[in-house]
Amino acid sequence: MPAVSKGDGMRGLAVFISDIRNCKSKEAEIKRINKELANIRSKFKGDKALDGYSKKKYVCKLLFIFLLGHDIDFGHMEAVNLLSSNKYTEKQIGYLFISVLVNSNSELIRLINNAIKNDLSSRNPTFMCLALHCIANVGSREMAEAFASEIPRILVAGDTMDSVKQSAALCLLRLYKTSPDLVLMGEWTSRVVHLLNDQHMGVVTAAISLITCLSQKNPDEFKTCVSLAVSRLSRIVSSASTDLQDYTYYFVPAPWLSCKLLRLLQCYPPPEDGAVKGRLVECLETILNKAQEPPKSKKVQHSNAKNAILFEAISLIIHYDSEPNLLVRACNQLGQFLQHRETNLRYLALESMCTLASSEFSHEAVKTHIETVINALKTERDVSVRQRAADLLYAMCDRSNAKQIVAEMLSYLETADYSIREEMVLKVAILAEKYAVDYSWYVDTILNLIRIAGDYVSEEVWYRVIQIVINRDDVQGYAAKTVFEALQAPACHENMVKVGGYILGEFGNLIAGDPRSSPLVQFNLLHSKFHLCSVPTRALLLSAYIKFINLFPETKATIQEVLRCDSQIRNSDVELQQRAVEYLKLSSIASTDVLATVLEEMPPFPERESSILAKLKKKKGPGAVSVTELDDSKREAGELNGGADRGPDTAAMAASNASTPSPSADLLGIRSAAPVGAAQTNAGSLLVDVFSDSGPAAPSAAVNDDGFLSSAPPSEDPAPPLSEADELLNKFVCKNNGVLFENQLLQIGIKSEYRQNLGRMYLFYGNKTSVQFASFSTTVSCPGELQAQLNVQSKPVEPLVEGGAQIQQVLNIECITDFCDAPLLNIKFRYGGALQNLTLKLPVTINKFFQPTEMSSSDFFQRWKQLSQPQQEAQKIFKANHSMDTEVLKAKLLGLGTALLDNIDPNPENYVCAGVIQTKGQQIGCLLRLEPNAQAQVQMYRLTLRCSKDTVSKRLCELLAQQF
Amino acid sequence: TPLTDREKKKVIRDMMMLVLARPPRSCNFLQWRDLKIVYKRWYASLYFCAGLEDKDNELLALEVLHRYVELLDKYFGNVCELDIIFNFEKAYFILDEFLMGGEILETSKLAVGVSMEEADTLQEEEKEQEEVGKTDKERFACGRGLRE
């Protein structure tokens, strides 16, 4: 049969593709596709059996449509049918369709596996290869279960063709990567190692990938491969460029195989056998020598392949880290590349040097290139290369060059690309801290950072500078003076205000002697920034003010005046209002002694690993931070006596709540004359005050300690939750008060209030009849996992509810960690002798523990980008169930508990929200974006959530999709 | 770890935006999430792109892309975007003959060429496959002509 010219195989397909390409608009394309889909569907459903060719053609069209980005939901069966065709091309298209459109439909998988099994045992090498390819491309667990034992047999069988062996080796590798537990080691493993000696270069190339992966997991079992690999490598390296025929690539003998051999050797320590080691060192030297030889071709492919081997050899040298001679040669070679005209080589040289910098043998050699690297940072056109240069500067930094490197990085920051600023900021902060000899330099550097790139200075960075200042009294006066000066600038970054407020609040007294920075001047300076700041910063400033009252009694009147004004004491933000009220009261009631105790200077922070370093590590993933760095960080932690994971602000709060009598505790004591208990109780009773229309607050606060779960033995098991329980729950996601449930007998109303990770819920049970309810009891339970996630305490209710009367029950709720389920409320009572038993879900959902977070547009997008792991995002597209009225939507989003942010999204139709979920143990940041599409025939929404915890994204997405 | 279709599409979209936005004469490598991206531009509008793990060799990956283009060239004779669009299945098949699960299967142009011809004559047509499979090693979100 003559070879057919390419592409005339399926005329119908070619016509269809050119039709699509001729479409003038997206709509026309979709129309054409829908027409084709309808056509194919009718052909597949038609009575007439299709011949193999037509089936192949239609399956191919479906595949094309899928590749254009459309969903395909049929045709799988026809594709599976093609697998059993005897015609090669039909089988091939069938396999292609299966490989590209994997579907975990169990019924189909069984059929597919059957077809594969047949082809594997067909002894037809091309069919076997197709089947192996399909397994490798799909790589699903089901396939691994079916074939993981079969493939090793094919791989080592004596009569297997070379091409099949190659496919079998890589197929097995794929299965081993996806389901290592299913690929059992056995007799075949030793025979696989000997494939390194195979005559067929293609077989060796394929097998070595498998061997490398297996060696990483089972180094001992494959130890023999080291000497085999060395001798194979040696043969290739010393061969003339034409020896290997078609495995020579642009005059470079077998570059892929060489690199893989070098990579395999990196799974092991240097060979112990002297002869093997000698031979290997010889190879490495030859490779380094070849780099100096004139190129055999001007083609870039030649130099790429040659340098690929060179870089791999350098990786091996760095991995061994035991041959000073080779290390220094490697470093020199990379030094040459740093100035090479090929951008790619400069990039790679910077990258490899980063790892060299951590070796004690080559660290000094790397340092000699500092000027070149700094120059690269300044002049490279390509941001990827500049990024590498910054990484290298960071890696080569030590005490001797820290000042120079930090200065260069700071000056680069002013013009740096937005994409790398945050990381640069972290690096500068770490270097400044790690190599600080005098801490005034450190303080200067961090304040410069804030000045230059304030938006990119994360909380960890400014927490850290405060921790260090607090822990080192030799720098406190300097820090106070410097921040005072920095705050003089007409426009200063909010982070500067935070640091300034904190430090002046603690150490303003150290500079108060100078009339130019007298207490009142300091206060006025801080307060002039107050109105431009966000809520958290204002809160911090209020704390600084009360500290001022303690430090400088002469400012008391002025500050009280500020606290007393309406914009503080009646601020709509609860936190600010509370602080203003409490601080004002504290300053007027407490004696100087009490004030001095309460507002004492912060105690030093306990030693911990720098939180910034932790953040950088997290950002870059494991492996990005070299071992020496980790060691250094331990040492440095010792030297500095610094660092706590908590920010100073939260730490301060916690400290004042726990150890010293806190302002809020005092106040409550004065007002309600109740004994001051644990911090938790305080927060709980504060709530009561906020919750003004809930009846007598003080008594309920007083009983809240002993209010444990009602344990009245129920006469029957609680009923399963009502079928509409979920629906009822959904009604309360965006609101806190309302009627939860109502039937002919009973009405249950809810009022609730949440603050931080605590909540209080009032349940009102109304008897709608004129007859008394007897044995009335309620039980709140947290099923399953929820028990550990949520703590709900309730007080038993009166067993009798008179006709027409209403009784009230209080629940105290504490969110321990994020959760998905809702607590259950079971209610039992006798009405005219009949036992009523019903179970509802309590509308306690994770969003209740939101704290709104206001942020700027740049902050928002920066955070959005930080939450870029696929699991952190949850998205849903759904039909609108309610009208798309703007005000209604806004009210719902606010009811959700997040802050609704304006002017963030480029599309004004979209809604953007941000908030932090407070649980006992952690804070979970959440960002939300809701995109209404009112134009579509059916009104739709797209909802996207990104949270720092993946379970939260998912849960919020589920909850919210029901709301709009 | 298999990705869902949606994630695959997102990866492809991200890659397109990232790679197409690169100014000319930049280097062929960039860092994206935890992957190293290697890309290569062929003629005007054809881009090839691969994702590598931390330890993989970038230059060699660049040559993998080049070798693939050579194979396409050999098969189609000066491959262009249209060849790949109209014969997308063959582009897949050729890739499959060359790579498997992201690993090099056969580097010899001759050997791949031979098996392609074999397949062509064997029946009425061609052979080979691709992996948009997005396995975990080198991912090929390639070959689709970028018509925009």
CSV table of N, CA, C and O in Angstrom, one decimal, chain A residues 736-776:
chain,number,residue,atom,x,y,z
A,736,ASN,N,-27.9,37.5,61.2
A,736,ASN,CA,-27.8,36.9,62.5
A,736,ASN,C,-29.0,36.8,63.3
A,736,ASN,O,-29.1,36.0,64.3
A,737,ASN,N,-30.1,37.5,62.9
A,737,ASN,CA,-31.3,37.5,63.7
A,737,ASN,C,-32.5,37.1,62.8
A,737,ASN,O,-32.5,37.4,61.6
A,738,GLY,N,-33.5,36.5,63.4
A,738,GLY,CA,-34.7,36.2,62.6
A,738,GLY,C,-35.3,34.9,63.1
A,738,GLY,O,-35.0,34.4,64.2
A,739,VAL,N,-36.4,34.5,62.4
A,739,VAL,CA,-37.1,33.3,62.8
A,739,VAL,C,-36.4,32.1,62.2
A,739,VAL,O,-36.4,32.0,60.9
A,740,LEU,N,-36.0,31.2,63.0
A,740,LEU,CA,-35.3,30.0,62.4
A,740,LEU,C,-36.3,29.0,62.0
A,740,LEU,O,-36.1,28.3,61.0
A,741,PHE,N,-37.3,28.8,62.8
A,741,PHE,CA,-38.2,27.7,62.5
A,741,PHE,C,-39.6,28.0,63.0
A,741,PHE,O,-39.8,28.7,64.0
A,742,GLU,N,-40.6,27.5,62.3
A,742,GLU,CA,-42.0,27.8,62.8
A,742,GLU,C,-42.9,26.7,62.3
A,742,GLU,O,-42.8,26.3,61.1
A,743,ASN,N,-43.7,26.1,63.2
A,743,ASN,CA,-44.7,25.2,62.8
A,743,ASN,C,-46.0,25.6,63.5
A,743,ASN,O,-46.0,26.7,64.1
A,744,GLN,N,-47.0,24.7,63.6
A,744,GLN,CA,-48.2,25.1,64.2
A,744,GLN,C,-48.1,25.3,65.7
A,744,GLN,O,-48.8,26.0,66.4
A,745,LEU,N,-47.1,24.6,66.3
A,745,LEU,CA,-47.0,24.7,67.8
A,745,LEU,C,-46.0,25.7,68.2
A,745,LEU,O,-46.2,26.4,69.2
A,746,LEU,N,-44.9,25.7,67.5
A,746,LEU,CA,-43.7,26.3,68.1
A,746,LEU,C,-43.0,27.2,67.1
A,746,LEU,O,-43.0,27.0,65.9
A,747,GLN,N,-42.5,28.3,67.7
A,747,GLN,CA,-41.7,29.2,66.8
A,747,GLN,C,-40.4,29.4,67.5
A,747,GLN,O,-40.3,29.5,68.7
A,748,ILE,N,-39.3,29.3,66.7
A,748,ILE,CA,-38.0,29.5,67.3
A,748,ILE,C,-37.3,30.7,66.7
A,748,ILE,O,-37.2,30.8,65.4
A,749,GLY,N,-37.0,31.7,67.5
A,749,GLY,CA,-36.4,32.9,67.0
A,749,GLY,C,-34.9,32.9,67.4
A,749,GLY,O,-34.5,32.2,68.4
A,750,ILE,N,-34.1,33.6,66.7
A,750,ILE,CA,-32.7,33.6,67.0
A,750,ILE,C,-32.2,35.1,67.0
A,750,ILE,O,-32.5,35.9,66.1
A,751,LYS,N,-31.3,35.3,67.9
A,751,LYS,CA,-30.5,36.6,67.9
A,751,LYS,C,-29.1,36.1,68.2
A,751,LYS,O,-28.9,35.4,69.1
A,752,SER,N,-28.2,36.6,67.4
A,752,SER,CA,-26.8,36.2,67.7
A,752,SER,C,-25.8,37.3,67.4
A,752,SER,O,-26.1,38.3,66.7
A,753,GLU,N,-24.7,37.2,68.0
A,753,GLU,CA,-23.7,38.2,68.0
A,753,GLU,C,-22.3,37.5,68.0
A,753,GLU,O,-22.1,36.6,68.8
A,754,TYR,N,-21.4,37.9,67.2
A,754,TYR,CA,-20.1,37.3,67.2
A,754,TYR,C,-19.0,38.3,67.3
A,754,TYR,O,-19.1,39.4,66.8
A,755,ARG,N,-18.0,37.8,67.9
A,755,ARG,CA,-16.8,38.7,68.1
A,755,ARG,C,-15.6,37.9,68.1
A,755,ARG,O,-15.5,36.9,68.9
A,756,GLN,N,-14.6,38.2,67.3
A,756,GLN,CA,-13.4,37.3,67.2
A,756,GLN,C,-13.8,35.9,67.0
A,756,GLN,O,-14.7,35.6,66.2
A,757,ASN,N,-13.3,35.0,67.9
A,757,ASN,CA,-13.7,33.6,67.7
A,757,ASN,C,-14.8,33.2,68.6
A,757,ASN,O,-15.1,32.0,68.8
A,758,LEU,N,-15.5,34.1,69.2
A,758,LEU,CA,-16.5,33.8,70.2
A,758,LEU,C,-17.9,34.3,69.7
A,758,LEU,O,-18.0,35.3,68.9
A,759,GLY,N,-18.9,33.6,70.1
A,759,GLY,CA,-20.2,34.0,69.7
A,759,GLY,C,-21.2,33.7,70.8
A,759,GLY,O,-21.0,32.9,71.7
A,760,ARG,N,-22.3,34.5,70.8
A,760,ARG,CA,-23.4,34.2,71.7
A,760,ARG,C,-24.7,34.2,70.9
A,760,ARG,O,-24.9,35.1,70.1
A,761,MET,N,-25.5,33.2,71.2
A,761,MET,CA,-26.7,33.1,70.5
A,761,MET,C,-27.9,33.0,71.5
A,761,MET,O,-27.8,32.2,72.4
A,762,TYR,N,-28.9,33.8,71.2
A,762,TYR,CA,-30.1,33.7,72.0
A,762,TYR,C,-31.1,33.0,71.2
A,762,TYR,O,-31.4,33.4,70.1
A,763,LEU,N,-31.7,32.0,71.8
A,763,LEU,CA,-32.8,31.2,71.2
A,763,LEU,C,-34.1,31.5,71.9
A,763,LEU,O,-34.1,31.5,73.2
A,764,PHE,N,-35.1,31.9,71.2
A,764,PHE,CA,-36.4,32.2,71.8
A,764,PHE,C,-37.4,31.1,71.4
A,764,PHE,O,-37.6,31.0,70.2
A,765,TYR,N,-37.9,30.4,72.3
A,765,TYR,CA,-38.9,29.3,72.0
A,765,TYR,C,-40.2,29.8,72.3
A,765,TYR,O,-40.5,30.1,73.5
A,766,GLY,N,-41.1,30.0,71.4
A,766,GLY,CA,-42.4,30.5,71.6
A,766,GLY,C,-43.5,29.5,71.5
A,766,GLY,O,-43.5,28.7,70.5
A,767,ASN,N,-44.3,29.3,72.5
A,767,ASN,CA,-45.4,28.4,72.4
A,767,ASN,C,-46.6,29.1,71.7
A,767,ASN,O,-47.1,30.0,72.3
A,768,LYS,N,-46.9,28.6,70.6
A,768,LYS,CA,-48.0,29.3,69.8
A,768,LYS,C,-49.4,28.8,70.2
A,768,LYS,O,-50.4,29.4,69.7
A,769,THR,N,-49.5,27.8,71.0
A,769,THR,CA,-50.8,27.3,71.4
A,769,THR,C,-51.2,27.9,72.7
A,769,THR,O,-50.5,28.7,73.3
A,770,SER,N,-52.4,27.5,73.1
A,770,SER,CA,-52.8,28.0,74.4
A,770,SER,C,-52.6,26.9,75.5
A,770,SER,O,-53.0,27.1,76.6
A,771,VAL,N,-52.0,25.8,75.1
A,771,VAL,CA,-51.8,24.7,76.0
A,771,VAL,C,-50.3,24.7,76.5
A,771,VAL,O,-49.4,25.0,75.7
A,772,GLN,N,-50.1,24.3,77.7
A,772,GLN,CA,-48.7,24.2,78.2
A,772,GLN,C,-47.9,23.1,77.5
A,772,GLN,O,-48.4,22.0,77.2
A,773,PHE,N,-46.6,23.4,77.2
A,773,PHE,CA,-45.7,22.3,76.8
A,773,PHE,C,-45.0,21.7,78.0
A,773,PHE,O,-44.5,22.5,78.9
A,774,ALA,N,-45.0,20.4,78.2
A,774,ALA,CA,-44.4,19.8,79.3
A,774,ALA,C,-43.1,19.1,78.9
A,774,ALA,O,-42.9,18.8,77.7
A,775,SER,N,-42.3,18.9,79.9
A,775,SER,CA,-41.0,18.2,79.7
A,775,SER,C,-40.2,18.8,78.5
A,775,SER,O,-39.6,18.1,77.7
A,776,PHE,N,-40.3,20.1,78.5
A,776,PHE,CA,-39.6,20.8,77.4
A,776,PHE,C,-38.1,20.7,77.6
A,776,PHE,O,-37.6,21.1,78.6
